[in-house]
Short mmCIF file of C-alpha atoms in Angstrom, two decimals:
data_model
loop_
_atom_site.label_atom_id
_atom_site.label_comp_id
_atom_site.label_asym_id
_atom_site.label_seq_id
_atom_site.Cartn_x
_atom_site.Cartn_y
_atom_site.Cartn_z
CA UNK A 1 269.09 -5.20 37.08
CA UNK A 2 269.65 -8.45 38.82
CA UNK A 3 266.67 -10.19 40.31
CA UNK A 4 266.40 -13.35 42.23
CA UNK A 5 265.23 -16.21 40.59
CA UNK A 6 264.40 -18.54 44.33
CA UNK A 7 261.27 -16.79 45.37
CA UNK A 8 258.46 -18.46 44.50
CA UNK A 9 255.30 -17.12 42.57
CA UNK A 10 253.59 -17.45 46.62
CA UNK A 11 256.37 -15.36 47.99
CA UNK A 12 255.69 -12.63 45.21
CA UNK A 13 251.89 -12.95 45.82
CA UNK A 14 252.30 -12.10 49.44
CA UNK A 15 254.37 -9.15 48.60
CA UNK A 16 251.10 -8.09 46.94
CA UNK A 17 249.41 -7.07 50.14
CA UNK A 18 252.20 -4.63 51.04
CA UNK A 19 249.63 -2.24 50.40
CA UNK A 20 251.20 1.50 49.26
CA UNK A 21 254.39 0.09 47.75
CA UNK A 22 255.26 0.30 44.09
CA UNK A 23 256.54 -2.27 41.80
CA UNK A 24 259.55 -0.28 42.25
CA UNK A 25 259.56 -1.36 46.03
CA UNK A 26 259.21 -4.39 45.30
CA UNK A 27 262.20 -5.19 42.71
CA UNK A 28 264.05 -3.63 45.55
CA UNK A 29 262.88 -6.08 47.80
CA UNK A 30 263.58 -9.09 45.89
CA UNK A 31 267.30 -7.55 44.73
CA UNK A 32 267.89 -7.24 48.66
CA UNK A 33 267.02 -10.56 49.84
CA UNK A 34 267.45 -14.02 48.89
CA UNK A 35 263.66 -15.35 49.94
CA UNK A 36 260.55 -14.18 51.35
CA UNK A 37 262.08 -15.64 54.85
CA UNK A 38 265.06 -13.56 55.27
CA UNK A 39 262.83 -10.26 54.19
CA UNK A 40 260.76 -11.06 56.45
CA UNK A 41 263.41 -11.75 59.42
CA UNK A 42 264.97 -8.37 58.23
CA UNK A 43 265.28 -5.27 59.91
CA UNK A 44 264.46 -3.41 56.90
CA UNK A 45 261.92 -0.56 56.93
CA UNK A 46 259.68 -2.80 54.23
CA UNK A 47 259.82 -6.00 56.28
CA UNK A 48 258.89 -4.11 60.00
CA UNK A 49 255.61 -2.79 57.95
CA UNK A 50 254.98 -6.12 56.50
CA UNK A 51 255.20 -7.41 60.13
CA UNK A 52 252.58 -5.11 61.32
CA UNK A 53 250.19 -5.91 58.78
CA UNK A 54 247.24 -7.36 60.48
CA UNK A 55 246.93 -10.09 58.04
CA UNK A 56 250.59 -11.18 58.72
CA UNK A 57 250.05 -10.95 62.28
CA UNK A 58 246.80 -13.07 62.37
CA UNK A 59 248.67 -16.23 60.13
CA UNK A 60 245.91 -15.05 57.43
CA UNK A 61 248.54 -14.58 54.60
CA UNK A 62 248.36 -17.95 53.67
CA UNK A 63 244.99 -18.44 53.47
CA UNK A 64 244.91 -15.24 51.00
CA UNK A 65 247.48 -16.31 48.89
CA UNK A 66 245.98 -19.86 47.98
CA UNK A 67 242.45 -18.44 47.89
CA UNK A 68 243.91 -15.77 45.13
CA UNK A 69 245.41 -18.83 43.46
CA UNK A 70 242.04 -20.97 43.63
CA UNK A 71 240.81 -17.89 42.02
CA UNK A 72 242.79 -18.03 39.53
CA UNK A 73 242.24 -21.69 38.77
CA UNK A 74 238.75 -21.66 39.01
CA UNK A 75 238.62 -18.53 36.08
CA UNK A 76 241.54 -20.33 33.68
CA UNK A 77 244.00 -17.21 34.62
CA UNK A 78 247.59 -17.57 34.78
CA UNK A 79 249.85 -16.48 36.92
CA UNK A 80 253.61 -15.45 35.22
CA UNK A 81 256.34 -14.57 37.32
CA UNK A 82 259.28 -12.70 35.76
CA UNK A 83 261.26 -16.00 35.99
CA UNK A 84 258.71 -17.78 33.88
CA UNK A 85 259.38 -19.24 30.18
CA UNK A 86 256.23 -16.95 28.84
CA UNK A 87 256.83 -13.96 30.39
CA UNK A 88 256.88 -11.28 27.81
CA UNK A 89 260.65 -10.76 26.95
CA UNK A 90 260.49 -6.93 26.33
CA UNK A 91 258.38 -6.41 29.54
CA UNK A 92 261.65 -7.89 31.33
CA UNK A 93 263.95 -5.04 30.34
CA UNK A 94 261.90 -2.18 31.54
CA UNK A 95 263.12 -0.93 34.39
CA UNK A 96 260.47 -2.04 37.13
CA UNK A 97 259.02 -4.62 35.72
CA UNK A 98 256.05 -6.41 37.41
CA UNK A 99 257.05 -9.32 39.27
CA UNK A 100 254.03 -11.37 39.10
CA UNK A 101 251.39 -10.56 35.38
CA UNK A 102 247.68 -11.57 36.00
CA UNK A 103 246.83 -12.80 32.27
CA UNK A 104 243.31 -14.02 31.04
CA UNK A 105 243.47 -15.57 27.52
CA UNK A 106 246.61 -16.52 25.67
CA UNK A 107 250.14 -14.00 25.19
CA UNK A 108 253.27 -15.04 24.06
CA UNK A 109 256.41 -14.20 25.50
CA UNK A 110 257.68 -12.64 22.08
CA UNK A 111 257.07 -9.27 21.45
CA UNK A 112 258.93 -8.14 18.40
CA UNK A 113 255.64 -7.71 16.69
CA UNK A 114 253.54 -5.99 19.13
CA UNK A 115 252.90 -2.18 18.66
CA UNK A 116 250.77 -0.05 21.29
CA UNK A 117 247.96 2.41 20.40
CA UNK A 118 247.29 5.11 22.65
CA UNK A 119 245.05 7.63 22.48
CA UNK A 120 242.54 10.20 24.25
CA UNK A 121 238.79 9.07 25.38
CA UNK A 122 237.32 11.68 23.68
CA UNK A 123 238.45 11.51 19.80
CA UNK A 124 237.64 12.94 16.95
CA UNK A 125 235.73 11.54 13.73
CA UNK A 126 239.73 12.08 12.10
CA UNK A 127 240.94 9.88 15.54
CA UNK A 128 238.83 7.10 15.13
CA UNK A 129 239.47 7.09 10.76
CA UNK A 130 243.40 7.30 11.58
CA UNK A 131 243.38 3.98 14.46
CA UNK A 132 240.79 2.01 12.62
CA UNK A 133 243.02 2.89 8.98
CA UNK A 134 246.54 1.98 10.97
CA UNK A 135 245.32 -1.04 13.01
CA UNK A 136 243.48 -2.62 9.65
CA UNK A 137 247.16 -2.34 8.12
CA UNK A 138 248.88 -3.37 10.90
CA UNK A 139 246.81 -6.55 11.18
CA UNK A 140 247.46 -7.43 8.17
CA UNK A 141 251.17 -7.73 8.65
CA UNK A 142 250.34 -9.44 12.00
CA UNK A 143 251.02 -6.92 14.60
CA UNK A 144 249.53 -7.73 17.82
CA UNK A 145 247.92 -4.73 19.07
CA UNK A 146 248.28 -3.01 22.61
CA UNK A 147 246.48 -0.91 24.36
CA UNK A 148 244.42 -0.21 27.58
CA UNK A 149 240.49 -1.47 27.03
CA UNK A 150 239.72 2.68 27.84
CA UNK A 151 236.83 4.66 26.04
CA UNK A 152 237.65 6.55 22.93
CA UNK A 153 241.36 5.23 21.18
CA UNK A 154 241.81 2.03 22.83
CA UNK A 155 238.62 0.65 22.33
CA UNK A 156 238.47 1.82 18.51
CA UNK A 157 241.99 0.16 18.10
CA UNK A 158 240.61 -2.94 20.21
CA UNK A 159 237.41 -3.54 17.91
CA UNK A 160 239.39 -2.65 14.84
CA UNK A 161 241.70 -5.47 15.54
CA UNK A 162 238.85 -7.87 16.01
CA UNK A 163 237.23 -6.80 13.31
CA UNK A 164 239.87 -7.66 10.77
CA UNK A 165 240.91 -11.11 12.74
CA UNK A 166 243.61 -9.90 14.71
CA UNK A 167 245.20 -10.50 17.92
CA UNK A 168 244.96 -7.79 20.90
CA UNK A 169 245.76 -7.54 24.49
CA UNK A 170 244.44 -5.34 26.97
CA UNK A 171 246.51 -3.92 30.13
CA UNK A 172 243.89 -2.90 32.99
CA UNK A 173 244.76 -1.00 36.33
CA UNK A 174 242.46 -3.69 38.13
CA UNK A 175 242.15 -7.65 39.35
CA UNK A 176 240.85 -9.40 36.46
CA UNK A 177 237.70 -9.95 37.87
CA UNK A 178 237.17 -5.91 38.15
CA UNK A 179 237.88 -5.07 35.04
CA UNK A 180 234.75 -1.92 34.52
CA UNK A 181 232.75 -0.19 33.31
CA UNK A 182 230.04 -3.24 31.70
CA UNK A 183 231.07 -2.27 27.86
CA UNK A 184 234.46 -2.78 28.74
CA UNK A 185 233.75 -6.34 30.44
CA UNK A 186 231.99 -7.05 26.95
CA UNK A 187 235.34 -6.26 24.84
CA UNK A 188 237.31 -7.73 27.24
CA UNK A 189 235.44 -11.13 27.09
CA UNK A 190 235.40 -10.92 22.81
CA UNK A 191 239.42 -10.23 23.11
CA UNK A 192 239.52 -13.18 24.41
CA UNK A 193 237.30 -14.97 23.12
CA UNK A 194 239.39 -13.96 19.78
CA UNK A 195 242.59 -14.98 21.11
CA UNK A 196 243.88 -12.04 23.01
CA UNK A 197 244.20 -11.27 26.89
CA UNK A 198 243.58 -9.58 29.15
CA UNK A 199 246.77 -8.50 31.35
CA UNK A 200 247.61 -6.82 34.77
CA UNK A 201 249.47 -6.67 37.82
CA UNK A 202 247.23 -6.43 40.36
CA UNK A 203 245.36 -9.57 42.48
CA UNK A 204 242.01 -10.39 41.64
CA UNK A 205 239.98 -8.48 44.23
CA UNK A 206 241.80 -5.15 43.10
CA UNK A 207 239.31 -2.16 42.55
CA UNK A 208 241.15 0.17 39.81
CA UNK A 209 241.92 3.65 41.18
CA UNK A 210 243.18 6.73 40.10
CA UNK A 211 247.07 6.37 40.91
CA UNK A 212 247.29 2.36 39.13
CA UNK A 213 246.62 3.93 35.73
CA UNK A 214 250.22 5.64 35.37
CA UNK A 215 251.61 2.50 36.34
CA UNK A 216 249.46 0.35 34.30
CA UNK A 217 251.24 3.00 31.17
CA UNK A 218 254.28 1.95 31.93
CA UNK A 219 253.50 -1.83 31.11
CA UNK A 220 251.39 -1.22 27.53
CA UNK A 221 254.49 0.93 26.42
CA UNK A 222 257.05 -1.74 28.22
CA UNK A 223 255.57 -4.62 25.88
CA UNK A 224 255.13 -2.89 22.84
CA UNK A 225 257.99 -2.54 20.15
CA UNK A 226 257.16 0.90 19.36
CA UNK A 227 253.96 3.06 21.00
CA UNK A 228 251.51 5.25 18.74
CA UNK A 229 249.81 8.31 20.12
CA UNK A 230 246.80 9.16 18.03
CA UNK A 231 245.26 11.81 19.58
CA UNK A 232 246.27 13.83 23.07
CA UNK A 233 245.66 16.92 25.09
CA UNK A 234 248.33 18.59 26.77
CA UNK A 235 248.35 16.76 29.41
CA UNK A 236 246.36 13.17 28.19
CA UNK A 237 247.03 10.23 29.92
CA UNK A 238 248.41 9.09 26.61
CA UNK A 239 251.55 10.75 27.14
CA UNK A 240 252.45 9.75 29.92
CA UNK A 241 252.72 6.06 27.58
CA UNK A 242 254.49 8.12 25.52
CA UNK A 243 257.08 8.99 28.70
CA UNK A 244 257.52 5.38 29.66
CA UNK A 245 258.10 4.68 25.97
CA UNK A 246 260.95 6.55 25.94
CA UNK A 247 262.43 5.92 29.59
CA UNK A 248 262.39 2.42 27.80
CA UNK A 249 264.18 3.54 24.95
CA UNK A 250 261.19 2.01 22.81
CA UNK A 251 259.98 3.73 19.25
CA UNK A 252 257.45 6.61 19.51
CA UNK A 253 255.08 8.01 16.84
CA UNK A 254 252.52 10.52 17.19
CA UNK A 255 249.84 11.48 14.94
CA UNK A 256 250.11 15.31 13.38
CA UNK A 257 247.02 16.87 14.13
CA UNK A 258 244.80 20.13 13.70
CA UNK A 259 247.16 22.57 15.63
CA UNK A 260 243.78 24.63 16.18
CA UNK A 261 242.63 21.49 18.44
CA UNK A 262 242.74 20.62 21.75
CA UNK A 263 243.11 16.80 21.38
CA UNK A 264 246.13 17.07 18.95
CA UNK A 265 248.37 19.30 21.09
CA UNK A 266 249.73 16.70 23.34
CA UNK A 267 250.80 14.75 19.75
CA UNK A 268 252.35 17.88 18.41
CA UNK A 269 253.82 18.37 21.36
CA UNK A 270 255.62 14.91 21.29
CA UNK A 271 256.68 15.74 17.56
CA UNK A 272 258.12 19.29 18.51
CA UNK A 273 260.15 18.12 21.12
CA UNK A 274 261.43 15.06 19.41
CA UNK A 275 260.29 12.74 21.43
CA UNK A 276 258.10 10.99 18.81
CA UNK A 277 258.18 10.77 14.83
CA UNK A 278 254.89 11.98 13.04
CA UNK A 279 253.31 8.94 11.80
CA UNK A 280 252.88 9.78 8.86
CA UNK A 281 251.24 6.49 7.15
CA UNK A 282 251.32 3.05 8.95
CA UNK A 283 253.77 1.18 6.12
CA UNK A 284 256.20 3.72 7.24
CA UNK A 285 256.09 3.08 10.86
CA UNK A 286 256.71 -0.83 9.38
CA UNK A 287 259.27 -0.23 7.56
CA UNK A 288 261.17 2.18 10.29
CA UNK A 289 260.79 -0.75 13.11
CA UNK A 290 261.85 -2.93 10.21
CA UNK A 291 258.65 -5.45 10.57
CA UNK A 292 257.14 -5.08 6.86
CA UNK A 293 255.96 -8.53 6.14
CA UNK A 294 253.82 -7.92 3.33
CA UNK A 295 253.71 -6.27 -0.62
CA UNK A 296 251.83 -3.49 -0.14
CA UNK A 297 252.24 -2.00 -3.38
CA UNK A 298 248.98 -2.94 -5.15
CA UNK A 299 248.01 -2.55 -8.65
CA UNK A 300 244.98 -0.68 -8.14
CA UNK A 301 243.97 -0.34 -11.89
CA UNK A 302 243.53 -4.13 -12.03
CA UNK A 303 241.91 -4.31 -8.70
CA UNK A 304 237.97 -3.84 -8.11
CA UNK A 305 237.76 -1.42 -5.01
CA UNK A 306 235.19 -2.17 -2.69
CA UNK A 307 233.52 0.97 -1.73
CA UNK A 308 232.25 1.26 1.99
CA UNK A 309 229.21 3.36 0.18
CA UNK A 310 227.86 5.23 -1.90
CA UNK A 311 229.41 8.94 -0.82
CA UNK A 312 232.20 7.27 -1.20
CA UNK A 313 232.21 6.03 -4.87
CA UNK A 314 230.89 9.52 -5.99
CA UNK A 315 233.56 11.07 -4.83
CA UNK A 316 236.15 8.49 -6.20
CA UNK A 317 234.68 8.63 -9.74
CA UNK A 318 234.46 12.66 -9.21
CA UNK A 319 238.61 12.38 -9.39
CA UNK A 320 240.39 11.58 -12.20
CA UNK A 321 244.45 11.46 -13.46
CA UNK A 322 244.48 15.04 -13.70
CA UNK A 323 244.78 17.32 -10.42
CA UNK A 324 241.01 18.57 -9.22
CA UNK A 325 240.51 21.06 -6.64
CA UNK A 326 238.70 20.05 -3.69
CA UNK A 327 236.51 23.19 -4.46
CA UNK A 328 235.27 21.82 -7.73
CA UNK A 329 235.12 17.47 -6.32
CA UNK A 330 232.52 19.59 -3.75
CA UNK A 331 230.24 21.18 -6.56
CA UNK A 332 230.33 17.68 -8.27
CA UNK A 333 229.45 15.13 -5.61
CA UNK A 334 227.01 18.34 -2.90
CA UNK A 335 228.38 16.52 0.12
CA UNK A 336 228.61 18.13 3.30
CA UNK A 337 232.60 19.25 3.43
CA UNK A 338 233.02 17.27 6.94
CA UNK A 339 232.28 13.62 5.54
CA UNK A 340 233.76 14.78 2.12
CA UNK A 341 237.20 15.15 4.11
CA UNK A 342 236.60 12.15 5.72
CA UNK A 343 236.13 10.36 2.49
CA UNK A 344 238.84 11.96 0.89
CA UNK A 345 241.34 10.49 4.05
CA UNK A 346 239.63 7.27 3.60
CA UNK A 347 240.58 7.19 -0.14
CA UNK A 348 243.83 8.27 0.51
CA UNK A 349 244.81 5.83 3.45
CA UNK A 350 243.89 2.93 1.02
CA UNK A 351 246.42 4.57 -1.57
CA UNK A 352 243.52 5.01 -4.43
CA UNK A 353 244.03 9.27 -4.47
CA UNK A 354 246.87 11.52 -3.72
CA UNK A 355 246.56 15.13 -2.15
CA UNK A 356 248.98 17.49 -3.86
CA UNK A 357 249.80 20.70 -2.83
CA UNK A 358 246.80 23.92 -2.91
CA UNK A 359 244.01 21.05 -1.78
CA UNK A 360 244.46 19.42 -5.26
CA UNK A 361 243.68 15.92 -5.58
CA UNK A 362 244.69 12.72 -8.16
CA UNK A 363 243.63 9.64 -8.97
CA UNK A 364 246.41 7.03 -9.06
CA UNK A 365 248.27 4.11 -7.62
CA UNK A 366 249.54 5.12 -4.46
CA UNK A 367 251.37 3.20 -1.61
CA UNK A 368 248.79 3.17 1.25
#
């Protein structure tokens, strides 16, 4: 795709308020015409509409476009054009990219190292164990996590990634200063605050609505190295990520779930049809996209574990070297069987047990 590099960041601003065209319109637009002046002069079906906008017609334009820019002065956002030095270089090969990005807080145009994590609203106790056990890994190799500020997935992969000290950007289908409900204006200002952003590619003043959130997809998947799906109905808004993903010819892994449930059948779905891998542990996704930075084969014999409480270290010391059935770890440790499994995934993410085969488990040194 060949895009003009002589229109200004005030030209593509205008463009903006061509209200019910797509990015795709727009990349049209600028491979078309040389500058906003011979669009504008044009015959073509986009230019005669943006002629009969009212603001165009009342010599308003301009006084929009550099009261969006005082706006975005006044809040320290930047403006990036696709021309600029820090525009993200895998956004740039998708194939609409946004022409102007609306960023608060800090990205960097590199983006070998950033993964996306996608996921429904509504998760699962498993859901939320599975992001918060892949993002804590992931930060630790320094992966910059993506995802879309959402309820449910995006905002357990968002606070996981502060919580262990990482770096995380959120893509919203809204201006900047919109960005809603209140809990989400409250992570939004600690990814920042952290040294994350906040990214979209719509003008402050933009209200997000139904039909922006596909679109908004396209440009978590289009930065991302390689896009997760944790959890996803049928038809989740997670897979349509997933879709963009791989119309961008970017890595996909989804998360094998209960087949029994609801919020894993979009994920299976992705693995049956070989659209995604299953992601199977997080050091494998690592080592697939080739981005292992780290020794994550620990010597867990000479290590103390830090247990998160005290379920947990009953049922650690309930295990030994030899296989146990899960069946007999109950009877020792009477915990309820729904936070024993969660335990038992805990234990096993962090590579101190192994499940064998017939619901045994072992103690061991495992790679997490």
């Amino acid at each position: 795709m060949t895009l003009r590099a002589n229109w200004t960041k005030e030209d593509l601003l205008k463009l903006t308020f061509l209200r019910s065209y797509s990015s795709a319109d727009l990349v049209k637009i600028i491979e078309s015409f040389n500058s906003l002046k011979d669009f504008t002069s044009s015959e073509s079906p986009y230019a005669q509409k943006f002629r009969q906008m009212e603001i165009f017609q009342n010599d308003k334009l301009d006084f929009e476009v550099n009261r969006q820019i005082e706006l975005c002065k006044l809040n320290n956002y930047q403006i990036l054009s696709f021309w600029d030095e820090d525009y993200p270089d895998l956004l740039k090969n998708i194939q609409y990219p946004p022409l102007l990005l609306f960023v608060n807080g800090i990205i960097k145009s590199d983006c070998s190292k950033n993964i996306s994590i996608v996921g429904t609203r509504k998760n699962t106790q498993y859901g939320k164990l599975v992001t918060e056990q892949f993002v804590e890994y992931f930060v630790k190799n320094d992966i910059t996590i993506i995802s879309g500020l959402a309820y449910g997935i995006d905002s357990i992969a968002h606070r996981t990634t502060l919580k262990n000290n990482g770096i995380t950007y959120a893509v919203v289908a809204s201006g900047l200063d919109e960005v809603n409900p209140q809990l989400s204006r409250k992570l939004a200002d600690e990814i920042i605050a952290k040294g994350g952003a906040i990214i979209t590619e719509y003008r402050c003043g933009t209200k997000s609505l139904q039909g922006y959130f596909p679109q908004r997809n396209r440009i978590i998947s289009g930065l991302s190295k390689a896009t997760i799906v944790i959890e996803s109905a049928k038809k989740g808004g997670a897979l349509i990520t997933a879709n963009f993903a791989f119309d961008q010819n970017r890595e996909i892994y989804a998360v094998p779930g209960n087949i029994n449930s609801e919020r894993s059948k979009g994920t299976n779905l992705l693995i049956k049809n070989l659209k995604a891998q299953p992601a199977i542990s997080p050091k494998f996704i690592l080592e697939d996209l080739g981005i292992l930075s780290i020794d994550k084969v620990h010597k867990k014999q000479n290590q103390k574990i830090s247990f998160k409480n005290h379920n947990q270290e009953l049922v650690y010391t309930s295990i030994n070297s030899h296989p146990i059935h899960i069946d007999e770890i109950i009877q020792k440790v009477n915990i309820d069987i729904s936070e024993l499994l969660v335990i038992l995934l805990e234990l096993e993410f962090d590579g101190f047990i192994k499940q064998l085969p017939g619901k045994y488990y072992i103690k061991g040194n495992f790679d997490a």
